[in-house]
Coordinates of C-alpha atoms and ligand atoms in Angstrom, one line a residue:
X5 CA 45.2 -7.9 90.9
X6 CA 47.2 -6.9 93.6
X7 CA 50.1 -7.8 91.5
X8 CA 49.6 -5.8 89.1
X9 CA 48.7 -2.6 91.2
X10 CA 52.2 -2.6 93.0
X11 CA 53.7 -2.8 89.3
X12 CA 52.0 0.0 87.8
X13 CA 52.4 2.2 91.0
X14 CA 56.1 0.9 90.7
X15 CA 56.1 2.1 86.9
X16 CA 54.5 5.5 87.4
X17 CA 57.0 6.5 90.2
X18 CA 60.2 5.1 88.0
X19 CA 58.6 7.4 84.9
X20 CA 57.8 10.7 87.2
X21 CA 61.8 10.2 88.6
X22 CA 63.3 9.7 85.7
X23 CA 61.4 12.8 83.9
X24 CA 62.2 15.1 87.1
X25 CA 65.6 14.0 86.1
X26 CA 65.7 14.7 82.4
X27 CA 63.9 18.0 83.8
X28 CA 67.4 19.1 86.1
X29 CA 69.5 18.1 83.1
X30 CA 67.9 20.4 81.2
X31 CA 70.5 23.2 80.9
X32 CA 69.3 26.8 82.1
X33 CA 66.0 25.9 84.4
X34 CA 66.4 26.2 88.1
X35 CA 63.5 25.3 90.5
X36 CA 62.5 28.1 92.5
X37 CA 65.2 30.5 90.8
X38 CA 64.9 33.4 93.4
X39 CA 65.9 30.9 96.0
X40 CA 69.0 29.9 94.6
X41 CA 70.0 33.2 93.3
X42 CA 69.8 36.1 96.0
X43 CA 68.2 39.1 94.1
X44 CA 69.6 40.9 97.9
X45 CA 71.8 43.9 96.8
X46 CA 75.0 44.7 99.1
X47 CA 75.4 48.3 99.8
X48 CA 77.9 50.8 98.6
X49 CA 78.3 47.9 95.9
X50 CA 79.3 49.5 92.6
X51 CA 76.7 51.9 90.9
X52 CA 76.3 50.6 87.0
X53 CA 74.4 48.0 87.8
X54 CA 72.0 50.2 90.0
X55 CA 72.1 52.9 87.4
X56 CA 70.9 50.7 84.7
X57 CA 67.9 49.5 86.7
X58 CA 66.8 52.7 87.7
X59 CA 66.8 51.1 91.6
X60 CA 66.9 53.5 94.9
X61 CA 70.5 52.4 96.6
X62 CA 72.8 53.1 98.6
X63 CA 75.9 54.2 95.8
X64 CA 79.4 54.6 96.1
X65 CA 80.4 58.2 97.2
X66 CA 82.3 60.1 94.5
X67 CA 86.1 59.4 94.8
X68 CA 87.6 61.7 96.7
X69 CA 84.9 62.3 99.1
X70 CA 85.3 63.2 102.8
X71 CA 83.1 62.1 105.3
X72 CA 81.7 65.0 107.7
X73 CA 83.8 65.5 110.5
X74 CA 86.9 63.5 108.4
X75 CA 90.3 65.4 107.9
X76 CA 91.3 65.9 104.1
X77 CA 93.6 63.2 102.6
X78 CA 97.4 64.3 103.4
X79 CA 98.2 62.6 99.9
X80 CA 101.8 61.8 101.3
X81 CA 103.0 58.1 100.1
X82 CA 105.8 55.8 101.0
X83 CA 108.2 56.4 98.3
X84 CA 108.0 60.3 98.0
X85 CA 110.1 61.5 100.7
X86 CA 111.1 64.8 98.8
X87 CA 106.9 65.7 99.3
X88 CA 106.8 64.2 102.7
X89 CA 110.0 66.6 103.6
X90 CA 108.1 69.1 102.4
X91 CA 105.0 68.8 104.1
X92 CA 103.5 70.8 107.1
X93 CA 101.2 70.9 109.5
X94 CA 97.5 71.5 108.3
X95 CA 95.7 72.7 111.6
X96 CA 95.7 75.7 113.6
X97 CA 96.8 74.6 117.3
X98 CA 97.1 75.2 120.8
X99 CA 98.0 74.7 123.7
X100 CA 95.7 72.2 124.6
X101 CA 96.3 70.2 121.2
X102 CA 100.3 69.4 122.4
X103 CA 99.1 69.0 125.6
X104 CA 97.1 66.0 124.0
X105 CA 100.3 65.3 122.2
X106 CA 102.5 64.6 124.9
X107 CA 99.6 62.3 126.5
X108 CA 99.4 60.1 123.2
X109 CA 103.4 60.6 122.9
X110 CA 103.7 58.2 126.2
X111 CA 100.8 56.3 125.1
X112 CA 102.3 55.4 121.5
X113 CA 105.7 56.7 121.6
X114 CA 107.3 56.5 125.1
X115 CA 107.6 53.0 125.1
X116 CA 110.4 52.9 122.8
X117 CA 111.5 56.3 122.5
X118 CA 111.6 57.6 125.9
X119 CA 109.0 59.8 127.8
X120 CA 112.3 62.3 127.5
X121 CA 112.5 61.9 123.7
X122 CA 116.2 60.6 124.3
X123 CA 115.9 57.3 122.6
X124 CA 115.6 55.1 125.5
X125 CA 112.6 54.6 126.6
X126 CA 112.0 50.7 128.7
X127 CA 111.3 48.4 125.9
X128 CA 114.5 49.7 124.7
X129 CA 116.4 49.9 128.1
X130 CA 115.9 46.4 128.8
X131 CA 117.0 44.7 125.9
X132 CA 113.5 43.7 124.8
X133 CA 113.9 45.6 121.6
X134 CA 116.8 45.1 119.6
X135 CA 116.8 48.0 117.7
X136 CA 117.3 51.2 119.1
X137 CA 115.2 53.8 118.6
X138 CA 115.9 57.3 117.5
X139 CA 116.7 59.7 120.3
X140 CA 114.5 62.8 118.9
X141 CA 117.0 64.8 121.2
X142 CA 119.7 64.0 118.7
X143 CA 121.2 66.6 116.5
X144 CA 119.9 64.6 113.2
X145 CA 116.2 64.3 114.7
X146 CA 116.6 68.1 115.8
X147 CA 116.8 68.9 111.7
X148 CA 114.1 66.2 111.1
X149 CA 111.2 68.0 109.4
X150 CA 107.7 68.0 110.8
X151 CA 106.5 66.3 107.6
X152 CA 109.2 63.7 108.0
X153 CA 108.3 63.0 111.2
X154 CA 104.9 62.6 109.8
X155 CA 106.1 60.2 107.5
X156 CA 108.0 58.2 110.2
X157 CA 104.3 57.9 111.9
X158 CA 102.4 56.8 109.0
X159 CA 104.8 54.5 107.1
X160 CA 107.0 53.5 110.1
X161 CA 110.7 52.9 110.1
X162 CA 112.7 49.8 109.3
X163 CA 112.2 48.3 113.0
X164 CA 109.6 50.7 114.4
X165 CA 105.8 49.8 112.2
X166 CA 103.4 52.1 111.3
X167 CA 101.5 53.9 113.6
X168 CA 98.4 55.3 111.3
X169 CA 96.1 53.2 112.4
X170 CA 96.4 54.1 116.0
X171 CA 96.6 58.0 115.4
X172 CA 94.1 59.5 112.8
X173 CA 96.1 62.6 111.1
X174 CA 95.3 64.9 113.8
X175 CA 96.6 63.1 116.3
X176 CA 99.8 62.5 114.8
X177 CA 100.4 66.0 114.6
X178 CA 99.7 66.7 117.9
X179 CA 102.4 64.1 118.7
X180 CA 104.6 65.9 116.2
X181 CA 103.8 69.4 118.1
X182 CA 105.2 68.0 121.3
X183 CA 108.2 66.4 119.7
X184 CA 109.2 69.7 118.3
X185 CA 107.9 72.0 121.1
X186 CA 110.7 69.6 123.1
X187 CA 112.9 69.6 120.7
X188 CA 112.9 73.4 120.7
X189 CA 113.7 73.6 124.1
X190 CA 116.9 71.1 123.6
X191 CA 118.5 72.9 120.5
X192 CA 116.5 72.8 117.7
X193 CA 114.8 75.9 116.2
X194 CA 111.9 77.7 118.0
X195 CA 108.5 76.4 118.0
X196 CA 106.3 77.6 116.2
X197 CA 103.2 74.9 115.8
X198 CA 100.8 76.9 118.4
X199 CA 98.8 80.1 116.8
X200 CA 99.5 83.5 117.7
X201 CA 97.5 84.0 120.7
X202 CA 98.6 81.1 122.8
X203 CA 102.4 82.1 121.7
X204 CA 102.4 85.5 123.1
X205 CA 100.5 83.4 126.1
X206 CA 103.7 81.5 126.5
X207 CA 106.3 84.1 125.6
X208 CA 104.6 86.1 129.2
X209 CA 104.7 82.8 131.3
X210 CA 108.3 82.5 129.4
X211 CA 109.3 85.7 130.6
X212 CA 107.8 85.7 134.3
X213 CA 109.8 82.6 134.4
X214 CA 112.9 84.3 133.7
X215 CA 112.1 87.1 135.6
X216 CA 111.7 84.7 138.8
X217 CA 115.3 83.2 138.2
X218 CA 117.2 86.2 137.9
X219 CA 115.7 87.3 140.9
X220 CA 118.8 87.6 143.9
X221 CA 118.7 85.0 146.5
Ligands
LIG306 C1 108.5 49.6 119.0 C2 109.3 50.7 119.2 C3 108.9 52.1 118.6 C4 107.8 52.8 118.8 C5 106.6 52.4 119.7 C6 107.9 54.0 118.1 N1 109.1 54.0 117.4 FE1 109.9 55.5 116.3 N2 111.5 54.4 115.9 C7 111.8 53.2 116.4 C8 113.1 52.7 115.9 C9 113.8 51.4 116.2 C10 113.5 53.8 115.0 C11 114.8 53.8 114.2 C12 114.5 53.3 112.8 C13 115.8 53.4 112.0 O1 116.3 54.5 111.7 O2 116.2 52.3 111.6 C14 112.5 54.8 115.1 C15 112.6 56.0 114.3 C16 111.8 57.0 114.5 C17 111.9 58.3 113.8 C18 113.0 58.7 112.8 C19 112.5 58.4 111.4 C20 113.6 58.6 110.4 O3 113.2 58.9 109.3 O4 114.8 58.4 110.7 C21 110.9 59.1 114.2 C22 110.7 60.6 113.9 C23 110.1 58.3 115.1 N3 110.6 57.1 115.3 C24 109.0 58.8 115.8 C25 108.1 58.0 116.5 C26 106.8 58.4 117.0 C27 106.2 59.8 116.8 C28 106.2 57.3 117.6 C29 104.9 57.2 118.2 C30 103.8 57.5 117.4 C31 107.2 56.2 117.5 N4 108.3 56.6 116.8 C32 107.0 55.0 118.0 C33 111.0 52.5 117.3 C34 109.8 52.8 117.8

């Protein structure tokens, strides 16, 4: 009797295993489907999907859009030098904007090329860095264009990398407005990045200035 219990209790489990078996095999069932297939939908994720179900989420903005408080695209790439020659500044500056220039010039740019812009600034100047940097007092840099400078900063330069990611586009321009507000005062052709006001502003202090050195000893 007792036999002949273990043996059907033996049977019965064999059967109910080998049917939950034939059960998996069986092509297209899933236990407990929503646990093996997240129904969780990503955000910013593509919208067709979303679209055809009618569903409340988050979608892709339009291309082309420009966060709030974001600077439009400068469109300038790698290979098209003739556009980035061409370029120029898009904001209205002053003072204050190449004053923050000059601060992320040493920050950024000093290193290599020189908190005097000459090329020789101390990674250079003790050998650490093989190649040598451009001295922005130079008569070529003097003729560089802002919007080649800009592409310098974005794209890099054989040995010097890219510097986007540390300056957003306004910052690189307030870098460029201190490179050529220097450069202006070394030989190269008047600056002219600050707006009207803050010109005439510096024109005065200009002329005090002058006014103070041609006065007799
Ligand atoms: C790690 C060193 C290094 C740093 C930092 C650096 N540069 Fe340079 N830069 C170079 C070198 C080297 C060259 C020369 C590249 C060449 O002509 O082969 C160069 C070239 C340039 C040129 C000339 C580009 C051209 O088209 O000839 C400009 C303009 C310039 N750098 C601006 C900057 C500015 C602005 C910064 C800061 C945002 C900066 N660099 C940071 C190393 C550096």
């Amino acid at each position: 009797m007792k036999n002949s219990l273990t043996y059907i209790l033996f049977a019965g489990l064999t059967t109910l295993m080998l049917s939950c078996n034939e059960y998996n095999r069986r092509p297209g069932r899933v236990y407990a489907p929503d646990m093996f297939y997240s129904r969780a939908v990503d955000y910013y994720n593509g919208t067709q999907k979303i679209e055809k179900e009618k569903g409340f989420y988050n979608k892709m903005p339009v291309p082309g859009t420009v966060a709030q408080n974001q600077f439009l695209p400068d469109n300038m790439t790698e290979e098209d030098t003739t556009y980035a020659k061409a370029y120029k500044n898009p904001f209205v500056f002053t003072e204050a904007d190449v004053d923050n220039g000059k601060r992320l010039y040493n920050i950024q740019c000093g290193i290599c090329h020189g908190t005097n812009l000459d090329g020789n600034g101390p990674l250079y100047a003790s050998g650490k860095f093989a190649a040598m940097p451009a001295n922005l007092k130079g008569e070529k840099y003097l003729a560089m264009t802002e919007g080649t400078i800009y592409h310098a900063i974005k794209f890099g330069k054989n040995a010097m990398g890219s510097y986007a990611s540390q300056l957003d586009t306004k910052e690189r321009w307030q870098v460029i407005a201190y490179i050529k507000q220097i450069q202006s005062e070394n030989g190269g052709s008047p600056f002219t990045m600050i707006s009207k006001p803050e010109t005439t502003e510096t024109a005065a202090i200009q002329v005090a200035n002058d006014s103070t050195k041609s006065e007799p000893k």
